[in-house]
Coordinates of C-alpha atoms in Angstrom, one line a residue:
Chain Y
X75 CA 11.5 -41.5 18.3
X76 CA 9.6 -39.6 16.0
X77 CA 5.8 -40.7 15.1
X78 CA 5.6 -41.9 12.0
X79 CA 3.9 -39.8 9.4
X80 CA 0.1 -40.3 10.1
X81 CA -1.7 -38.3 6.9
X82 CA 0.0 -39.9 3.4
X83 CA -1.2 -35.9 1.9
X84 CA 1.4 -34.6 3.8
X85 CA 4.1 -36.9 2.9
X86 CA 4.3 -34.7 -0.8
X87 CA 5.4 -31.6 1.1
X88 CA 8.5 -33.6 1.4
X89 CA 9.4 -33.3 -2.3
X90 CA 8.5 -30.2 -2.3
X91 CA 12.1 -28.0 -4.0
X92 CA 13.6 -26.4 -0.7
X93 CA 15.5 -24.1 -3.1
X94 CA 13.0 -22.6 -4.4
X95 CA 10.7 -22.6 -1.2
X96 CA 12.6 -20.2 0.4
X97 CA 10.2 -16.8 0.3
X98 CA 13.2 -14.5 -0.7
X99 CA 14.1 -16.7 -3.7
X100 CA 10.8 -17.7 -4.4
X101 CA 9.6 -14.0 -4.8
X102 CA 12.9 -13.8 -6.9
X103 CA 11.8 -16.9 -9.4
X104 CA 8.6 -15.2 -9.5
X105 CA 9.5 -12.0 -10.9
X106 CA 11.8 -13.7 -13.2
X107 CA 9.3 -16.4 -14.5
X108 CA 7.1 -13.5 -15.8
X109 CA 10.0 -11.9 -17.3
X110 CA 12.8 -12.7 -20.1
X111 CA 15.8 -11.3 -18.1
X112 CA 16.3 -8.3 -15.8
X113 CA 19.4 -6.7 -14.5
X114 CA 20.3 -6.7 -10.7
X115 CA 18.6 -3.0 -10.0
X116 CA 15.7 -3.9 -11.3
X117 CA 15.2 -6.9 -9.4
X118 CA 16.1 -4.8 -6.4
X119 CA 13.5 -2.7 -7.1
X120 CA 10.7 -5.5 -7.6
X121 CA 11.3 -7.3 -4.7
X122 CA 12.9 -4.5 -2.2
X123 CA 15.6 -6.6 -1.5
X124 CA 19.1 -5.6 -0.7
X125 CA 22.2 -5.8 -2.9
X126 CA 23.8 -7.9 -0.6
X127 CA 20.9 -10.4 0.1
X128 CA 19.8 -10.7 -3.4
X129 CA 23.1 -11.8 -4.5
X130 CA 23.0 -14.5 -2.2
X131 CA 20.2 -16.0 -3.4
X132 CA 21.4 -15.3 -6.9
X133 CA 24.5 -17.3 -5.7
X134 CA 22.5 -20.4 -4.9
X135 CA 20.2 -20.2 -7.8
X136 CA 23.0 -20.1 -10.5
X137 CA 24.6 -22.9 -8.6
X138 CA 21.7 -24.8 -8.7
X139 CA 21.5 -24.2 -12.4
X140 CA 18.4 -22.2 -12.3
X141 CA 19.8 -19.0 -13.1
X142 CA 22.3 -17.8 -15.9
X143 CA 24.1 -14.7 -15.7
X144 CA 24.2 -13.0 -19.6
X145 CA 27.5 -10.2 -19.4
X146 CA 27.6 -7.6 -22.5
X147 CA 28.8 -4.1 -23.3
X148 CA 26.3 -1.8 -23.6
X149 CA 29.0 1.0 -24.9
X150 CA 31.9 0.8 -22.6
X151 CA 29.9 0.1 -19.5
X152 CA 29.2 -4.0 -18.5
X153 CA 25.9 -5.0 -19.0
X154 CA 24.5 -8.1 -16.8
X155 CA 21.6 -9.9 -16.8
X156 CA 19.9 -12.4 -15.2
X157 CA 17.4 -14.9 -16.6
X158 CA 16.3 -19.0 -15.6
X159 CA 17.4 -21.5 -17.4
X160 CA 14.9 -23.9 -18.9
X161 CA 16.2 -26.3 -15.8
X162 CA 14.7 -23.2 -13.2
X163 CA 12.0 -22.6 -15.4
X164 CA 10.7 -26.5 -14.7
X165 CA 11.7 -26.1 -11.3
X166 CA 9.3 -23.2 -10.7
X167 CA 6.4 -25.0 -12.6
X168 CA 7.2 -28.3 -10.6
X169 CA 7.2 -26.1 -7.2
X170 CA 3.9 -24.5 -8.0
X171 CA 2.0 -27.3 -9.0
X172 CA 3.2 -29.4 -6.2
X173 CA 2.3 -26.8 -4.0
X174 CA -1.1 -26.5 -5.2
X175 CA -1.8 -30.6 -5.1
X176 CA -0.7 -30.7 -1.9
X177 CA -2.3 -27.7 -0.2
X178 CA -5.8 -28.4 -2.0
X179 CA -6.0 -32.1 -0.4
X180 CA -5.6 -30.4 2.6
X181 CA -9.3 -30.7 4.6
X182 CA -10.6 -27.2 5.4
Chain Q
X23 CA 1.1 -14.5 2.7
X24 CA -1.0 -11.2 3.0
X25 CA -2.1 -11.7 -1.1
X26 CA -2.3 -14.9 -3.3
X27 CA 1.2 -14.9 -5.9
X28 CA -0.6 -13.6 -8.8
X29 CA 2.0 -14.2 -11.7
X30 CA -0.1 -12.0 -14.0
X31 CA -0.5 -9.5 -11.6
X32 CA 3.2 -9.5 -10.9
X33 CA 4.3 -9.3 -14.7
X34 CA 1.4 -6.3 -15.1
X35 CA 3.5 -4.1 -12.3
X36 CA 6.8 -5.0 -13.1
X37 CA 5.9 -3.6 -17.1
X38 CA 4.0 -0.6 -15.8
X39 CA 6.7 0.1 -13.3
X40 CA 8.5 1.3 -17.1
X41 CA 6.3 3.6 -17.5
X42 CA 6.0 5.7 -13.7
X43 CA 8.8 7.9 -14.9
X44 CA 6.6 10.4 -16.4
X45 CA 9.1 11.4 -18.9
X46 CA 6.8 9.7 -22.1
X47 CA 4.1 12.5 -20.2
X48 CA 6.9 15.3 -20.6
X49 CA 7.9 14.3 -24.4
X50 CA 4.3 14.1 -25.5
X51 CA 3.8 17.8 -23.6
X52 CA 6.8 18.8 -25.1
X53 CA 5.6 18.3 -28.4
X54 CA 2.3 19.7 -28.0
X55 CA 3.4 22.8 -26.7
X56 CA 6.1 23.2 -29.8
X57 CA 3.1 22.6 -32.2
X58 CA 2.3 26.1 -30.6
X59 CA 4.9 27.7 -32.4
X60 CA 2.8 26.3 -35.7
X61 CA -0.3 28.3 -34.6
X62 CA 1.5 31.5 -34.4
X63 CA 1.7 31.3 -38.2
X64 CA -1.7 32.7 -38.4
X65 CA -1.3 35.5 -36.3
X66 CA 2.0 36.6 -36.8
X67 CA 4.4 37.9 -40.1
X68 CA 7.3 35.4 -38.6
X69 CA 9.0 34.1 -41.6
X70 CA 7.8 30.4 -42.4
X71 CA 11.1 28.8 -42.1
X72 CA 11.8 30.4 -38.6
X73 CA 8.6 29.3 -37.4
X74 CA 8.8 25.4 -38.4
X75 CA 12.5 25.6 -37.4
X76 CA 11.5 26.6 -33.7
X77 CA 8.6 24.0 -34.1
X78 CA 11.2 21.6 -35.0
X79 CA 13.7 22.7 -32.5
X80 CA 11.1 22.4 -30.1
X81 CA 10.3 18.6 -30.9
X82 CA 13.6 17.7 -30.8
X83 CA 14.5 19.2 -27.4
X84 CA 11.2 17.4 -26.2
X85 CA 13.0 13.8 -27.9
X86 CA 16.3 15.0 -26.6
X87 CA 15.2 15.1 -22.6
X88 CA 13.2 12.0 -23.3
X89 CA 15.9 10.3 -24.4
X90 CA 18.4 11.6 -21.9
X91 CA 16.2 11.2 -19.2
X92 CA 15.9 7.4 -19.7
X93 CA 19.1 6.8 -20.7
X94 CA 20.9 8.8 -17.7
X95 CA 18.2 9.0 -15.0
X96 CA 15.3 6.1 -15.6
X97 CA 17.5 3.4 -16.3
X98 CA 20.2 3.5 -13.4
X99 CA 17.5 3.9 -11.0
X100 CA 15.0 1.5 -12.4
X101 CA 17.3 -0.8 -13.9
X102 CA 17.1 -2.8 -17.1
X103 CA 14.0 -5.7 -17.9
X104 CA 13.4 -7.7 -21.1
X105 CA 9.9 -9.0 -21.1
X106 CA 9.0 -12.6 -22.4
X107 CA 7.4 -13.2 -25.5
X108 CA 4.0 -12.8 -25.1
X109 CA 5.1 -9.0 -24.7
X110 CA 7.2 -8.9 -27.6
X111 CA 4.2 -10.2 -29.5
X112 CA 1.9 -7.7 -28.5
X113 CA 4.5 -5.0 -29.7
X114 CA 4.1 -6.4 -32.9
X115 CA 0.8 -6.6 -32.9
X116 CA 0.8 -3.0 -31.9
X117 CA 3.6 -1.6 -34.8
X118 CA 1.2 -3.5 -37.8
X119 CA -2.0 -1.8 -35.9
X120 CA -0.1 1.5 -36.0
X121 CA 1.4 1.5 -39.1
X122 CA -2.3 0.5 -40.5
X123 CA -3.0 3.6 -39.1
X124 CA -0.6 5.7 -40.5
X125 CA -1.6 4.2 -44.1
X126 CA -5.1 5.4 -43.6
X127 CA -3.8 8.7 -42.0
X128 CA -2.0 9.1 -45.7
X129 CA -4.8 8.3 -47.9
X130 CA -7.2 10.7 -46.1
X131 CA -4.5 13.3 -46.1
X132 CA -3.8 12.8 -50.1
X133 CA -7.9 12.2 -51.0
X134 CA -8.2 15.9 -49.0
X135 CA -5.5 17.7 -50.5
X136 CA -6.8 16.0 -54.0
X137 CA -10.5 17.2 -52.9
X138 CA -9.2 20.4 -52.1
X139 CA -7.3 21.0 -55.2
X140 CA -10.1 20.0 -57.5
X141 CA -13.3 21.8 -56.2
X142 CA -15.8 20.3 -59.3
X143 CA -15.0 16.7 -57.9
X144 CA -15.4 17.8 -54.2
X145 CA -18.7 19.3 -55.4
X146 CA -19.8 15.6 -56.7
X147 CA -18.5 13.9 -53.9
X148 CA -20.9 16.5 -51.5
X149 CA -18.0 18.2 -50.4
X150 CA -18.9 21.3 -51.1
X151 CA -16.1 24.8 -50.2
X152 CA -18.7 27.4 -49.8
X153 CA -18.7 27.1 -46.2
X154 CA -15.4 28.2 -44.3
X155 CA -16.4 27.5 -40.9
X156 CA -17.8 24.3 -41.6
X157 CA -14.8 23.7 -44.1
X158 CA -12.4 24.0 -40.8
X159 CA -14.6 22.0 -38.4
X160 CA -14.0 19.1 -40.8
X161 CA -10.4 19.7 -41.0
X162 CA -9.9 20.0 -37.0
X163 CA -12.4 16.8 -36.6
X164 CA -10.5 14.9 -39.4
X165 CA -6.9 16.1 -37.7
X166 CA -7.8 15.4 -33.7
X167 CA -9.0 11.8 -35.2
X168 CA -5.6 11.3 -36.5
X169 CA -3.8 11.7 -33.3
X170 CA -6.8 10.7 -30.9
X171 CA -6.9 6.8 -31.9
X172 CA -2.9 6.3 -32.6
X173 CA -2.5 7.6 -28.8
X174 CA -5.2 5.1 -27.9
X175 CA -3.7 2.3 -29.8
X176 CA -0.7 3.0 -27.8
X177 CA -1.9 3.3 -24.4
X178 CA -3.7 0.0 -25.0
X179 CA -0.6 -2.1 -26.2
X180 CA 1.8 -0.4 -23.5
X181 CA -1.0 -0.5 -20.6
X182 CA -0.1 3.0 -19.9
X183 CA -3.3 4.3 -18.4
X184 CA -2.4 7.8 -18.6
X185 CA -2.1 7.4 -22.7
X186 CA -5.7 7.6 -22.7
X187 CA -6.4 10.9 -20.6
X188 CA -3.5 12.1 -22.8
X189 CA -5.5 11.2 -26.5
X190 CA -8.3 13.0 -25.3
X191 CA -6.1 16.2 -24.4
X192 CA -3.9 15.6 -27.6
X193 CA -7.0 15.5 -29.6
X194 CA -8.4 18.8 -28.1
X195 CA -4.9 20.0 -29.0
X196 CA -5.1 19.2 -32.5
X197 CA -8.9 20.2 -33.0
X198 CA -8.0 23.8 -31.2
X199 CA -5.1 24.7 -33.0
X200 CA -6.5 24.3 -36.4
X201 CA -9.8 25.4 -35.3
X202 CA -8.9 28.7 -33.2
X203 CA -5.8 28.9 -34.2
X204 CA -4.9 30.2 -31.1
X205 CA -1.5 29.0 -29.3
X206 CA -2.5 29.5 -26.0
X207 CA -5.6 26.5 -25.9
X208 CA -1.8 24.3 -27.2
X209 CA 0.1 26.2 -24.4
X210 CA -2.4 24.7 -21.9
X211 CA -3.3 21.5 -23.4
X212 CA 0.7 20.6 -23.1
X213 CA 0.7 21.8 -20.1
X214 CA -2.2 19.5 -19.0
X215 CA 0.1 16.5 -20.2
X216 CA 3.5 17.5 -19.3
X217 CA 2.1 18.8 -15.5
X218 CA 1.3 15.2 -14.4
X219 CA 4.8 13.8 -16.3
X220 CA 6.9 16.3 -14.4
X221 CA 4.9 15.6 -10.8
X222 CA 5.7 11.9 -11.6
X223 CA 8.8 12.8 -12.1
X224 CA 9.7 14.4 -8.7
X225 CA 8.0 10.8 -7.3
X226 CA 10.3 8.4 -9.5
X227 CA 13.2 9.9 -8.6
X228 CA 11.9 10.1 -4.4
X229 CA 11.3 6.5 -4.7
X230 CA 14.2 5.6 -6.6
X231 CA 16.8 6.8 -5.8
X232 CA 20.6 6.2 -7.5
X233 CA 22.0 2.5 -6.5
X234 CA 25.3 2.4 -5.2
X235 CA 27.9 2.1 -7.7
X236 CA 28.9 -1.6 -6.0
X237 CA 25.5 -2.7 -7.2
X238 CA 26.3 -5.4 -9.9
X239 CA 26.5 -8.6 -10.1
X240 CA 30.0 -9.2 -12.0

């Protein structure tokens, strides 16, 4: 039997968006939040993630509607740019304020 | 987490990453060194069109290196990025400021040519052509002030810290071109800009190996 949550301030933590909360995805979303768009290589360089890891996290963000993929051609070369959707931006902002709110209320 | 999540710092680092390949330094260093061909004009008997042709060829080669370096070396290693509206607005402000500077420079240049050809009007305004050294010093100072501020603004708006150093060297290069008329000062100034660029470029290549071909999100 589990104990009921005693501190009501901590209840806010259950509302945290787990998709954003994962450190690698949080890092990716933070980079994409401050820019307009970037390609895969730029994101790999900025985050230090491997291609496989980055690809897996990008897929999850795309499935959630947080990320949009813009495919075009530069000359004859395919050019894929990744960008946060308005929904993704709101999710990141909401996560940020939620974390601030919860952590600021915790006693020292 | 060792450091707080500072979004401004993340954006700045992403933005500055674009200038860490040293290609700007190599490009500007190349331009300054090309200018040394012009400085030979005072000391050699070479035909003016040949000198000017060589100068333009040097400028063209510097630009070609910059363009090809960005396209075939930097971008495939660093990736592509488009910055947000704040940066785009800043870029527009930079263009307006630079256009203003160029306009001001053109007015000064036109005024200088006019006064040069009308010594009596120049004398009325207090500019006399009696002292050639003073005259050359004035032209050299104005020339240096032509390039320095433009580079300072470019450095400021692009957060390109080495740009301030380049602005000083560039001003000295133009000053020495006019004052001394000796190509060696220009070659030295060019090298002082170019060498850090080459060092940065080598460091960039070491830190950013070419990613495997499968790296894409197609």
